[in-house]
Amino acid sequence: MIFSSLRTTAFRNLADGEVFTGAKDVFLVGENGQGKTNFLEALYFCAYASSFRGVRDGELARNREGNFSAAVKITERPDGGTAGPGLLSNILVKFEKGKKTVLIDNKRVEDRKDMLSVAPCIVFCHEDMEFVAGNPERRRWFFDQVLSLYDPLYLDDLRRYRRVLKSRNAALRDALYGRSNPEPLLDALDPQYAAYGVKLMEKRETAARLFSGVFGPLYEEVSGISGIMVRYTPSWKRAGEQDAEALLRERRATDMAAGVSHSGPHRDRYGFTRDGSEFAATASTGQRRLLALLLRLAQARRFSEMTGKNPVLLLDDVLLEMDGGKRRRFLSILPGYDQAFFTFLPEEPYQNYRKEDTLIYRVSSGRCCG
């Protein structure tokens, strides 16, 4: 499937109107600050009803006008029409009076989980560096996204775990401030907390091992550095729900004294090692940037392996900091995709990467001109 058009109203600095994007490869060329990344963000917003920049919905409105919208038409293939048998779906996401509404084929979507299979997108952007150099929460977020894209049940378990964690922390805070005795409530919550937590950890452990098997060879192919692995370190070292419950009982007094749950999947860690030693901490900026890029590339490959579908790739200035050799190697190992959007500065050699049917737009002041 491809995005055959994007229509926006008051979305960041993008000009109101519709832009046709019916090609397998779309190049957005322009200086910084002209709207290239905003265009990718609008596509992503239509796919997942959120920004890949991690900002609040209201911040996407042009000049804080308040209301905005983004809509895409999805077709089977680049030569598919915007109506008739080639048209698969219409997605409209609008934000009005502080409320977001998602419509797919004019039907309201109540759970954003239902969007995951409609227009799967994988974005490559500067913020991805946080998965390598940022805090552990950002790495957990990335691998949770990897799993959620092809395993909706994982997302359900993650939501249940977070609900129980929220209730457990509320009970622990009550104990900290002497408002109530949390013991009876914790006795009821901890079996659920352990059950959901163990499910998450089991899936994370398997996913990390399989992901590492894709990621390591990719990194070696582009950089020439071998032995890179993804390391998953669960918060609960003991296996099984009963073991997790026993550990929670052992640590209950400590949790009550702090008013927060110190253990569980929300404390899991991911890292990157080479021959058993930490790699990211000593890697150069270029090596870290490459780690972040190839994490996304491996994510796309894992998604295709697990679903049999190809994603749409959104690549924001990913070639900018690579030398010619690394650029060629990176492009040669891109996973299968139905459509890809690339952003370039005008001085980049983007003409070297175009294909016969590549669609090229010049982006200036939020407008796309062919």
mmCIF file of C-alpha atoms in Angstrom, residues 111-350:
data_model
loop_
_atom_site.group_PDB
_atom_site.id
_atom_site.type_symbol
_atom_site.label_atom_id
_atom_site.label_comp_id
_atom_site.label_asym_id
_atom_site.label_seq_id
_atom_site.Cartn_x
_atom_site.Cartn_y
_atom_site.Cartn_z
ATOM 1 C CA ASP A 111 -8.816 2.651 19.949
ATOM 2 C CA ARG A 112 -5.612 3.748 18.212
ATOM 3 C CA LYS A 113 -4.468 0.132 18.296
ATOM 4 C CA ASP A 114 -6.846 -0.411 15.394
ATOM 5 C CA MET A 115 -4.677 1.897 13.262
ATOM 6 C CA LEU A 116 -1.522 -0.214 13.504
ATOM 7 C CA SER A 117 -2.394 -2.517 10.606
ATOM 8 C CA VAL A 118 -3.933 0.107 8.303
ATOM 9 C CA ALA A 119 -0.904 2.193 7.324
ATOM 10 C CA PRO A 120 2.234 0.823 9.000
ATOM 11 C CA CYS A 121 5.022 3.418 8.848
ATOM 12 C CA ILE A 122 8.562 3.364 10.137
ATOM 13 C CA VAL A 123 10.295 6.702 10.547
ATOM 14 C CA PHE A 124 14.037 7.394 10.554
ATOM 15 C CA CYS A 125 14.785 10.735 12.256
ATOM 16 C CA HIS A 126 17.301 12.606 14.406
ATOM 17 C CA GLU A 127 15.306 11.897 17.560
ATOM 18 C CA ASP A 128 16.187 8.208 17.119
ATOM 19 C CA MET A 129 19.578 8.974 18.655
ATOM 20 C CA GLU A 130 17.774 8.860 22.007
ATOM 21 C CA PHE A 131 17.358 5.096 21.566
ATOM 22 C CA VAL A 132 21.151 4.806 21.739
ATOM 23 C CA ALA A 133 22.349 7.718 23.872
ATOM 24 C CA GLY A 134 19.188 8.579 25.807
ATOM 25 C CA ASN A 135 17.696 7.178 29.011
ATOM 26 C CA PRO A 136 16.545 3.542 29.421
ATOM 27 C CA GLU A 137 12.901 4.573 29.027
ATOM 28 C CA ARG A 138 13.495 5.624 25.423
ATOM 29 C CA ARG A 139 15.030 2.237 24.553
ATOM 30 C CA ARG A 140 12.111 0.444 26.200
ATOM 31 C CA TRP A 141 9.745 2.621 24.174
ATOM 32 C CA PHE A 142 11.486 1.652 20.926
ATOM 33 C CA PHE A 143 11.409 -2.083 21.558
ATOM 34 C CA ASP A 144 7.806 -1.874 22.780
ATOM 35 C CA GLN A 145 6.983 -0.238 19.449
ATOM 36 C CA VAL A 146 8.838 -2.980 17.562
ATOM 37 C CA LEU A 147 6.705 -5.624 19.266
ATOM 38 C CA SER A 148 3.412 -3.723 19.091
ATOM 39 C CA LEU A 149 3.591 -3.288 15.313
ATOM 40 C CA TYR A 150 3.317 -7.020 14.709
ATOM 41 C CA ASP A 151 1.829 -8.327 17.975
ATOM 42 C CA PRO A 152 -1.363 -6.521 19.087
ATOM 43 C CA LEU A 153 -1.654 -8.894 22.069
ATOM 44 C CA TYR A 154 1.635 -7.535 23.373
ATOM 45 C CA LEU A 155 0.144 -4.047 23.363
ATOM 46 C CA ASP A 156 -2.880 -5.337 25.297
ATOM 47 C CA ASP A 157 -0.613 -6.928 27.932
ATOM 48 C CA LEU A 158 1.433 -3.740 28.152
ATOM 49 C CA ARG A 159 -1.681 -1.670 28.754
ATOM 50 C CA ARG A 160 -2.934 -4.079 31.435
ATOM 51 C CA TYR A 161 0.435 -4.048 33.151
ATOM 52 C CA ARG A 162 0.515 -0.253 33.182
ATOM 53 C CA ARG A 163 -2.983 -0.084 34.677
ATOM 54 C CA VAL A 164 -2.013 -2.460 37.483
ATOM 55 C CA LEU A 165 1.277 -0.589 37.988
ATOM 56 C CA LYS A 166 -0.655 2.667 38.335
ATOM 57 C CA SER A 167 -2.972 1.126 40.958
ATOM 58 C CA ARG A 168 -0.034 -0.464 42.789
ATOM 59 C CA ASN A 169 1.873 2.817 42.934
ATOM 60 C CA ALA A 170 -1.241 4.617 44.211
ATOM 61 C CA ALA A 171 -1.518 2.064 47.040
ATOM 62 C CA LEU A 172 2.183 2.454 47.844
ATOM 63 C CA ARG A 173 1.839 6.245 48.010
ATOM 64 C CA ASP A 174 -1.075 5.872 50.404
ATOM 65 C CA ALA A 175 1.167 3.765 52.614
ATOM 66 C CA LEU A 176 3.986 6.306 52.406
ATOM 67 C CA TYR A 177 1.733 9.121 53.609
ATOM 68 C CA GLY A 178 -0.091 6.959 56.156
ATOM 69 C CA ARG A 179 -3.474 7.301 54.493
ATOM 70 C CA SER A 180 -4.322 3.587 54.529
ATOM 71 C CA ASN A 181 -2.939 0.102 54.961
ATOM 72 C CA PRO A 182 -2.024 -1.089 51.441
ATOM 73 C CA GLU A 183 -1.351 -4.716 52.334
ATOM 74 C CA PRO A 184 -4.791 -6.172 51.380
ATOM 75 C CA LEU A 185 -4.826 -4.267 48.077
ATOM 76 C CA LEU A 186 -1.238 -5.255 47.260
ATOM 77 C CA ASP A 187 -2.103 -8.896 48.022
ATOM 78 C CA ALA A 188 -4.805 -8.644 45.346
ATOM 79 C CA LEU A 189 -2.777 -6.632 42.820
ATOM 80 C CA ASP A 190 0.565 -8.443 42.938
ATOM 81 C CA PRO A 191 -0.587 -11.705 41.270
ATOM 82 C CA GLN A 192 -1.906 -9.637 38.318
ATOM 83 C CA TYR A 193 1.210 -7.477 38.347
ATOM 84 C CA ALA A 194 3.417 -10.567 38.216
ATOM 85 C CA ALA A 195 1.323 -12.323 35.542
ATOM 86 C CA TYR A 196 1.295 -9.399 33.123
ATOM 87 C CA GLY A 197 4.911 -8.565 33.880
ATOM 88 C CA VAL A 198 6.171 -12.081 33.185
ATOM 89 C CA LYS A 199 4.267 -12.169 29.880
ATOM 90 C CA LEU A 200 5.925 -8.939 28.804
ATOM 91 C CA MET A 201 9.391 -10.091 29.839
ATOM 92 C CA GLU A 202 9.069 -13.411 28.026
ATOM 93 C CA LYS A 203 8.058 -11.673 24.802
ATOM 94 C CA ARG A 204 10.754 -9.027 25.210
ATOM 95 C CA GLU A 205 13.453 -11.634 25.726
ATOM 96 C CA THR A 206 12.459 -13.560 22.605
ATOM 97 C CA ALA A 207 12.047 -10.398 20.531
ATOM 98 C CA ALA A 208 15.427 -8.998 21.617
ATOM 99 C CA ARG A 209 17.195 -12.222 20.651
ATOM 100 C CA LEU A 210 15.549 -12.362 17.212
ATOM 101 C CA PHE A 211 16.018 -8.633 16.651
ATOM 102 C CA SER A 212 19.694 -8.926 17.528
ATOM 103 C CA GLY A 213 20.082 -11.630 14.896
ATOM 104 C CA VAL A 214 18.941 -9.121 12.265
ATOM 105 C CA PHE A 215 20.596 -6.020 13.705
ATOM 106 C CA GLY A 216 24.126 -7.335 14.251
ATOM 107 C CA PRO A 217 24.753 -8.467 10.652
ATOM 108 C CA LEU A 218 23.276 -5.203 9.333
ATOM 109 C CA TYR A 219 25.663 -3.133 11.429
ATOM 110 C CA GLU A 220 28.615 -5.188 10.257
ATOM 111 C CA GLU A 221 27.569 -4.910 6.614
ATOM 112 C CA VAL A 222 27.428 -1.098 6.700
ATOM 113 C CA SER A 223 30.211 -0.270 9.178
ATOM 114 C CA GLY A 224 32.517 -3.268 8.989
ATOM 115 C CA ILE A 225 32.281 -3.659 12.793
ATOM 116 C CA SER A 226 31.281 -7.172 13.846
ATOM 117 C CA GLY A 227 29.974 -8.622 17.097
ATOM 118 C CA ILE A 228 27.289 -5.992 17.861
ATOM 119 C CA MET A 229 24.411 -7.446 19.865
ATOM 120 C CA VAL A 230 21.236 -6.209 21.544
ATOM 121 C CA ARG A 231 21.261 -7.067 25.249
ATOM 122 C CA TYR A 232 18.008 -7.325 27.186
ATOM 123 C CA THR A 233 18.222 -7.212 30.991
ATOM 124 C CA PRO A 234 14.908 -7.925 32.757
ATOM 125 C CA SER A 235 14.168 -6.333 36.104
ATOM 126 C CA TRP A 236 13.056 -9.687 37.533
ATOM 127 C CA LYS A 237 15.908 -12.156 37.239
ATOM 128 C CA ARG A 238 13.805 -15.097 38.408
ATOM 129 C CA ALA A 239 11.567 -16.863 35.910
ATOM 130 C CA GLY A 240 7.852 -17.547 36.365
ATOM 131 C CA GLU A 241 4.898 -15.811 37.956
ATOM 132 C CA GLN A 242 5.353 -17.444 41.359
ATOM 133 C CA ASP A 243 8.980 -16.356 41.467
ATOM 134 C CA ALA A 244 7.937 -12.796 40.556
ATOM 135 C CA GLU A 245 5.282 -12.772 43.302
ATOM 136 C CA ALA A 246 7.823 -14.014 45.851
ATOM 137 C CA LEU A 247 10.229 -11.262 44.805
ATOM 138 C CA LEU A 248 7.507 -8.633 45.150
ATOM 139 C CA ARG A 249 6.748 -9.827 48.686
ATOM 140 C CA GLU A 250 10.436 -9.661 49.573
ATOM 141 C CA ARG A 251 10.665 -6.083 48.306
ATOM 142 C CA ARG A 252 7.280 -4.840 49.497
ATOM 143 C CA ALA A 253 8.641 -3.038 52.553
ATOM 144 C CA THR A 254 11.165 -1.194 50.387
ATOM 145 C CA ASP A 255 8.468 -0.229 47.879
ATOM 146 C CA MET A 256 6.175 0.992 50.672
ATOM 147 C CA ALA A 257 8.953 3.098 52.175
ATOM 148 C CA ALA A 258 9.563 4.764 48.800
ATOM 149 C CA GLY A 259 5.941 4.947 47.658
ATOM 150 C CA VAL A 260 6.775 3.441 44.264
ATOM 151 C CA SER A 261 7.300 0.045 42.586
ATOM 152 C CA HIS A 262 11.025 -0.494 42.199
ATOM 153 C CA SER A 263 10.850 -3.605 40.027
ATOM 154 C CA GLY A 264 8.974 -4.856 37.002
ATOM 155 C CA PRO A 265 9.096 -4.467 33.215
ATOM 156 C CA HIS A 266 8.994 -0.665 33.565
ATOM 157 C CA ARG A 267 12.545 -1.034 34.929
ATOM 158 C CA ASP A 268 13.844 -3.391 32.218
ATOM 159 C CA ARG A 269 16.928 -2.318 30.305
ATOM 160 C CA TYR A 270 18.236 -2.717 26.781
ATOM 161 C CA GLY A 271 21.786 -2.111 25.681
ATOM 162 C CA PHE A 272 24.226 -2.643 22.838
ATOM 163 C CA THR A 273 27.297 -4.765 23.331
ATOM 164 C CA ARG A 274 30.272 -5.889 21.312
ATOM 165 C CA ASP A 275 31.895 -9.152 22.318
ATOM 166 C CA GLY A 276 30.128 -8.901 25.686
ATOM 167 C CA SER A 277 31.257 -5.343 26.504
ATOM 168 C CA GLU A 278 29.193 -2.160 26.397
ATOM 169 C CA PHE A 279 29.497 -0.598 22.945
ATOM 170 C CA ALA A 280 27.305 2.516 22.830
ATOM 171 C CA ALA A 281 29.043 4.211 25.765
ATOM 172 C CA THR A 282 32.404 4.219 23.986
ATOM 173 C CA ALA A 283 31.171 4.527 20.392
ATOM 174 C CA SER A 284 31.828 7.661 18.369
ATOM 175 C CA THR A 285 28.990 10.011 17.433
ATOM 176 C CA GLY A 286 28.996 8.566 13.925
ATOM 177 C CA GLN A 287 28.816 5.011 15.229
ATOM 178 C CA ARG A 288 25.912 5.938 17.512
ATOM 179 C CA ARG A 289 24.096 7.613 14.642
ATOM 180 C CA LEU A 290 24.552 4.481 12.572
ATOM 181 C CA LEU A 291 23.265 2.364 15.472
ATOM 182 C CA ALA A 292 20.091 4.460 15.558
ATOM 183 C CA LEU A 293 19.566 4.243 11.788
ATOM 184 C CA LEU A 294 20.076 0.510 11.678
ATOM 185 C CA LEU A 295 17.735 -0.020 14.630
ATOM 186 C CA ARG A 296 14.982 1.381 12.440
ATOM 187 C CA LEU A 297 16.109 -0.649 9.455
ATOM 188 C CA ALA A 298 16.087 -3.819 11.543
ATOM 189 C CA GLN A 299 12.637 -2.856 12.840
ATOM 190 C CA ALA A 300 11.350 -2.686 9.275
ATOM 191 C CA ARG A 301 12.837 -6.073 8.437
ATOM 192 C CA ARG A 302 11.383 -7.699 11.563
ATOM 193 C CA PHE A 303 7.973 -6.204 10.774
ATOM 194 C CA SER A 304 8.041 -7.681 7.265
ATOM 195 C CA GLU A 305 9.233 -11.063 8.542
ATOM 196 C CA MET A 306 6.445 -11.268 11.112
ATOM 197 C CA THR A 307 3.553 -9.885 9.050
ATOM 198 C CA GLY A 308 4.441 -10.617 5.428
ATOM 199 C CA LYS A 309 3.753 -6.930 4.687
ATOM 200 C CA ASN A 310 6.035 -4.078 3.692
ATOM 201 C CA PRO A 311 5.923 -0.770 5.584
ATOM 202 C CA VAL A 312 6.102 2.780 4.312
ATOM 203 C CA LEU A 313 9.485 4.303 5.173
ATOM 204 C CA LEU A 314 9.847 7.930 6.238
ATOM 205 C CA LEU A 315 13.542 8.879 6.087
ATOM 206 C CA ASP A 316 14.383 12.331 7.411
ATOM 207 C CA ASP A 317 17.906 13.477 6.429
ATOM 208 C CA VAL A 318 19.267 9.989 7.085
ATOM 209 C CA LEU A 319 22.048 10.225 4.486
ATOM 210 C CA LEU A 320 23.237 13.679 5.478
ATOM 211 C CA GLU A 321 26.026 12.646 7.848
ATOM 212 C CA MET A 322 27.236 9.587 5.903
ATOM 213 C CA ASP A 323 30.134 9.490 3.489
ATOM 214 C CA GLY A 324 29.572 8.233 -0.046
ATOM 215 C CA GLY A 325 30.488 4.626 0.715
ATOM 216 C CA LYS A 326 28.213 4.317 3.738
ATOM 217 C CA ARG A 327 25.360 5.982 1.818
ATOM 218 C CA ARG A 328 25.569 3.422 -0.953
ATOM 219 C CA ARG A 329 25.774 0.509 1.475
ATOM 220 C CA PHE A 330 22.864 1.835 3.532
ATOM 221 C CA LEU A 331 20.641 2.263 0.474
ATOM 222 C CA SER A 332 21.613 -1.178 -0.805
ATOM 223 C CA ILE A 333 20.340 -2.880 2.346
ATOM 224 C CA LEU A 334 17.075 -0.987 2.750
ATOM 225 C CA PRO A 335 14.334 -3.514 3.518
ATOM 226 C CA GLY A 336 11.465 -4.182 1.200
ATOM 227 C CA TYR A 337 9.068 -1.264 1.252
ATOM 228 C CA ASP A 338 5.888 -0.297 -0.522
ATOM 229 C CA GLN A 339 6.798 3.383 -0.490
ATOM 230 C CA ALA A 340 9.591 5.591 0.834
ATOM 231 C CA PHE A 341 9.777 9.323 1.490
ATOM 232 C CA PHE A 342 13.264 10.874 1.670
ATOM 233 C CA THR A 343 14.187 14.424 2.685
ATOM 234 C CA PHE A 344 17.280 16.117 1.255
ATOM 235 C CA LEU A 345 19.030 19.447 1.394
ATOM 236 C CA PRO A 346 19.438 21.019 -2.070
ATOM 237 C CA GLU A 347 23.220 20.549 -2.045
ATOM 238 C CA GLU A 348 23.006 16.808 -1.432
ATOM 239 C CA PRO A 349 23.539 14.494 -4.428
ATOM 240 C CA TYR A 350 19.949 13.252 -4.345
#
